[in-house]
PDB file of C-alpha atoms in Angstrom:
ATOM      1  CA  MET A  20      40.255  29.624-116.337  1.00 36.00           C
ATOM      2  CA  ARG A  21      40.688  31.547-112.729  1.00 40.00           C
ATOM      3  CA  ASN A  22      39.136  34.763-112.057  1.00 39.00           C
ATOM      4  CA  VAL A  23      39.808  36.127-108.656  1.00 40.00           C
ATOM      5  CA  MET A  24      36.623  38.631-107.041  1.00 42.00           C
ATOM      6  CA  ILE A  25      36.414  40.688-103.553  1.00 41.00           C
ATOM      7  CA  ALA A  26      35.827  38.734-100.963  1.00 42.00           C
ATOM      8  CA  THR A  27      32.265  39.888 -99.243  1.00 41.00           C
ATOM      9  CA  GLY A  28      31.143  37.176 -97.873  1.00 40.00           C
ATOM     10  CA  LEU A  29      30.233  35.593-101.472  1.00 37.00           C
ATOM     11  CA  SER A  30      33.107  34.048-103.612  1.00 38.00           C
ATOM     12  CA  LEU A  31      33.958  36.354-106.578  1.00 40.00           C
ATOM     13  CA  THR A  32      36.349  34.797-109.369  1.00 40.00           C
ATOM     14  CA  ALA A  33      35.163  36.250-112.667  1.00 36.00           C
ATOM     15  CA  LEU A  34      34.645  39.804-111.460  1.00 37.00           C
ATOM     16  CA  ALA A  35      37.839  41.580-111.929  1.00 39.00           C
ATOM     17  CA  GLY A  36      38.601  40.253-115.069  1.00 36.00           C
ATOM     18  CA  CYS A  37      41.775  38.511-114.847  1.00 33.00           C
ATOM     19  CA  THR A  38      44.122  37.074-116.323  1.00 33.00           C
ATOM     20  CA  GLU A  39      43.735  33.264-117.424  1.00 38.00           C
ATOM     21  CA  ASN A  40      46.663  32.524-115.244  1.00 35.00           C
ATOM     22  CA  ALA A  41      45.990  33.949-111.579  1.00 39.00           C
ATOM     23  CA  ALA A  42      49.685  33.289-110.522  1.00 39.00           C
ATOM     24  CA  GLN A  43      50.428  36.341-112.658  1.00 39.00           C
ATOM     25  CA  ILE A  44      48.199  38.861-110.478  1.00 37.00           C
ATOM     26  CA  PRO A  45      50.135  40.486-107.832  1.00 38.00           C
ATOM     27  CA  THR A  46      48.795  40.813-104.221  1.00 42.00           C
ATOM     28  CA  SER A  47      49.401  43.169-101.566  1.00 42.00           C
ATOM     29  CA  PRO A  48      47.928  43.599 -97.562  1.00 41.00           C
ATOM     30  CA  ARG A  49      44.406  44.174 -97.492  1.00 40.00           C
ATOM     31  CA  PRO A  50      43.148  47.791 -97.485  1.00 40.00           C
ATOM     32  CA  GLU A  51      41.686  48.778 -93.921  1.00 38.00           C
ATOM     33  CA  PHE A  52      38.562  48.840 -95.631  1.00 38.00           C
ATOM     34  CA  PHE A  53      39.007  45.539 -96.134  1.00 39.00           C
ATOM     35  CA  GLN A  54      39.221  43.786 -92.812  1.00 35.00           C
ATOM     36  CA  VAL A  55      36.020  43.694 -91.830  1.00 35.00           C
ATOM     37  CA  SER A  56      33.545  40.134 -91.206  1.00 39.00           C
ATOM     38  CA  GLN A  57      30.961  41.560 -94.010  1.00 46.00           C
ATOM     39  CA  MET A  58      31.312  42.642 -97.174  1.00 56.00           C
ATOM     40  CA  PRO A  59      30.614  46.606 -97.526  1.00 62.00           C
ATOM     41  CA  ASP A  60      26.961  48.091 -97.144  1.00 68.00           C
ATOM     42  CA  ALA A  61      26.862  49.649-101.544  1.00 68.00           C
ATOM     43  CA  CYS A  62      27.878  45.563-102.371  1.00 69.00           C
ATOM     44  CA  ARG A  63      25.591  43.626 -99.763  1.00 64.00           C
ATOM     45  CA  HIS A  64      22.590  46.146-100.262  1.00 66.00           C
ATOM     46  CA  GLU A  65      23.085  45.845-104.436  1.00 68.00           C
ATOM     47  CA  ALA A  66      23.416  41.809-104.241  1.00 65.00           C
ATOM     48  CA  SER A  67      20.490  41.807-101.931  1.00 63.00           C
ATOM     49  CA  VAL A  68      18.189  43.420-104.925  1.00 65.00           C
ATOM     50  CA  ARG A  69      19.605  41.822-107.597  1.00 63.00           C
ATOM     51  CA  TYR A  70      19.931  37.939-106.120  1.00 58.00           C
ATOM     52  CA  ALA A  71      17.605  38.275-103.473  1.00 58.00           C
ATOM     53  CA  GLN A  72      18.416  38.739 -99.580  1.00 55.00           C
ATOM     54  CA  LEU A  73      21.424  37.663 -98.823  1.00 58.00           C
ATOM     55  CA  PRO A  74      22.339  35.329 -95.480  1.00 58.00           C
ATOM     56  CA  GLY A  75      24.258  36.228 -92.612  1.00 58.00           C
ATOM     57  CA  ASN A  76      26.482  33.716 -92.431  1.00 62.00           C
ATOM     58  CA  ILE A  77      28.826  35.197 -95.852  1.00 64.00           C
ATOM     59  CA  ILE A  78      32.438  33.985 -95.432  1.00 67.00           C
ATOM     60  CA  MET A  79      34.978  36.779 -96.823  1.00 66.00           C
ATOM     61  CA  GLU A  80      38.576  35.705 -98.376  1.00 71.00           C
ATOM     62  CA  PRO A  81      41.375  38.686 -98.302  1.00 69.00           C
ATOM     63  CA  ALA A  82      41.132  41.415-101.002  1.00 71.00           C
ATOM     64  CA  VAL A  83      43.586  40.574-103.979  1.00 76.00           C
ATOM     65  CA  MET A  84      44.758  43.542-106.409  1.00 77.00           C
ATOM     66  CA  ASP A  85      43.409  42.736-109.692  1.00 75.00           C
ATOM     67  CA  THR A  86      45.950  43.615-113.260  1.00 77.00           C
ATOM     68  CA  SER A  87      43.804  47.239-112.921  1.00 75.00           C
ATOM     69  CA  GLY A  88      45.200  48.620-110.055  1.00 77.00           C
ATOM     70  CA  GLY A  89      41.927  48.193-107.526  1.00 77.00           C
ATOM     71  CA  TYR A  90      40.870  45.506-105.841  1.00 77.00           C
ATOM     72  CA  SER A  91      38.670  42.511-106.089  1.00 77.00           C
ATOM     73  CA  VAL A  92      36.461  40.818-102.835  1.00 75.00           C
ATOM     74  CA  ARG A  93      35.730  37.335-103.109  1.00 74.00           C
ATOM     75  CA  GLY A  94      33.107  35.426-101.049  1.00 72.00           C
ATOM     76  CA  THR A  95      30.470  32.488-100.864  1.00 72.00           C
ATOM     77  CA  TYR A  96      26.964  31.768 -99.084  1.00 69.00           C
ATOM     78  CA  ALA A  97      24.948  28.214 -99.430  1.00 70.00           C
ATOM     79  CA  THR A  98      21.421  27.654 -99.559  1.00 69.00           C
ATOM     80  CA  THR A  99      19.673  24.982 -99.283  1.00 72.00           C
ATOM     81  CA  ASN A 100      20.377  23.193-102.708  1.00 75.00           C
ATOM     82  CA  MET A 101      24.099  25.033-103.552  1.00 75.00           C
ATOM     83  CA  GLN A 102      26.747  27.034-102.720  1.00 75.00           C
ATOM     84  CA  HIS A 103      26.445  30.742-103.939  1.00 72.00           C
ATOM     85  CA  SER A 104      29.253  33.212-105.461  1.00 74.00           C
ATOM     86  CA  ILE A 105      29.178  36.829-105.848  1.00 70.00           C
ATOM     87  CA  GLY A 106      31.833  39.074-105.544  1.00 76.00           C
ATOM     88  CA  CYS A 107      33.123  42.695-105.524  1.00 77.00           C
ATOM     89  CA  ARG A 108      35.497  45.673-106.689  1.00 78.00           C
ATOM     90  CA  PHE A 109      37.105  48.148-105.531  1.00 77.00           C
ATOM     91  CA  THR A 110      38.901  50.986-107.192  1.00 78.00           C
ATOM     92  CA  ALA A 111      42.654  50.685-105.115  1.00 74.00           C
ATOM     93  CA  ASN A 112      41.606  53.693-102.472  1.00 74.00           C
ATOM     94  CA  GLY A 113      38.081  51.918-101.845  1.00 71.00           C
ATOM     95  CA  GLU A 114      35.559  53.096-103.878  1.00 75.00           C
ATOM     96  CA  TYR A 115      33.049  50.580-104.944  1.00 74.00           C
ATOM     97  CA  ILE A 116      32.806  50.256-108.410  1.00 78.00           C
ATOM     98  CA  GLY A 117      30.259  46.902-108.487  1.00 75.00           C
ATOM     99  CA  LEU A 118      29.074  43.591-108.357  1.00 70.00           C
ATOM    100  CA  GLY A 119      29.715  40.105-110.193  1.00 62.00           C
ATOM    101  CA  ARG A 120      28.522  36.566-109.639  1.00 51.00           C
ATOM    102  CA  VAL A 121      30.443  33.939-110.256  1.00 44.00           C
TER     103      VAL A 121
END
């Protein structure tokens, strides 16, 4: 099962509650608010509070439209012993909804 999350520098895969077949998830050009090299401030803050301090080298991926019409962003970062994934979810107009960890 493949999930798609909002890319914020942390990998996101089950955050959006997508269908089992990721190919069925429609994609569209990233909205302007996703064209940044870091995850949005609200998502970064929540991740820092919930999952400890995040490193500055978060790798972002393109935003993907999820089945609800909103967007999920997926990203990844590595620590000494492992790679971590987290994701953020946004409404179609860019309002931050929440955070998930993969």
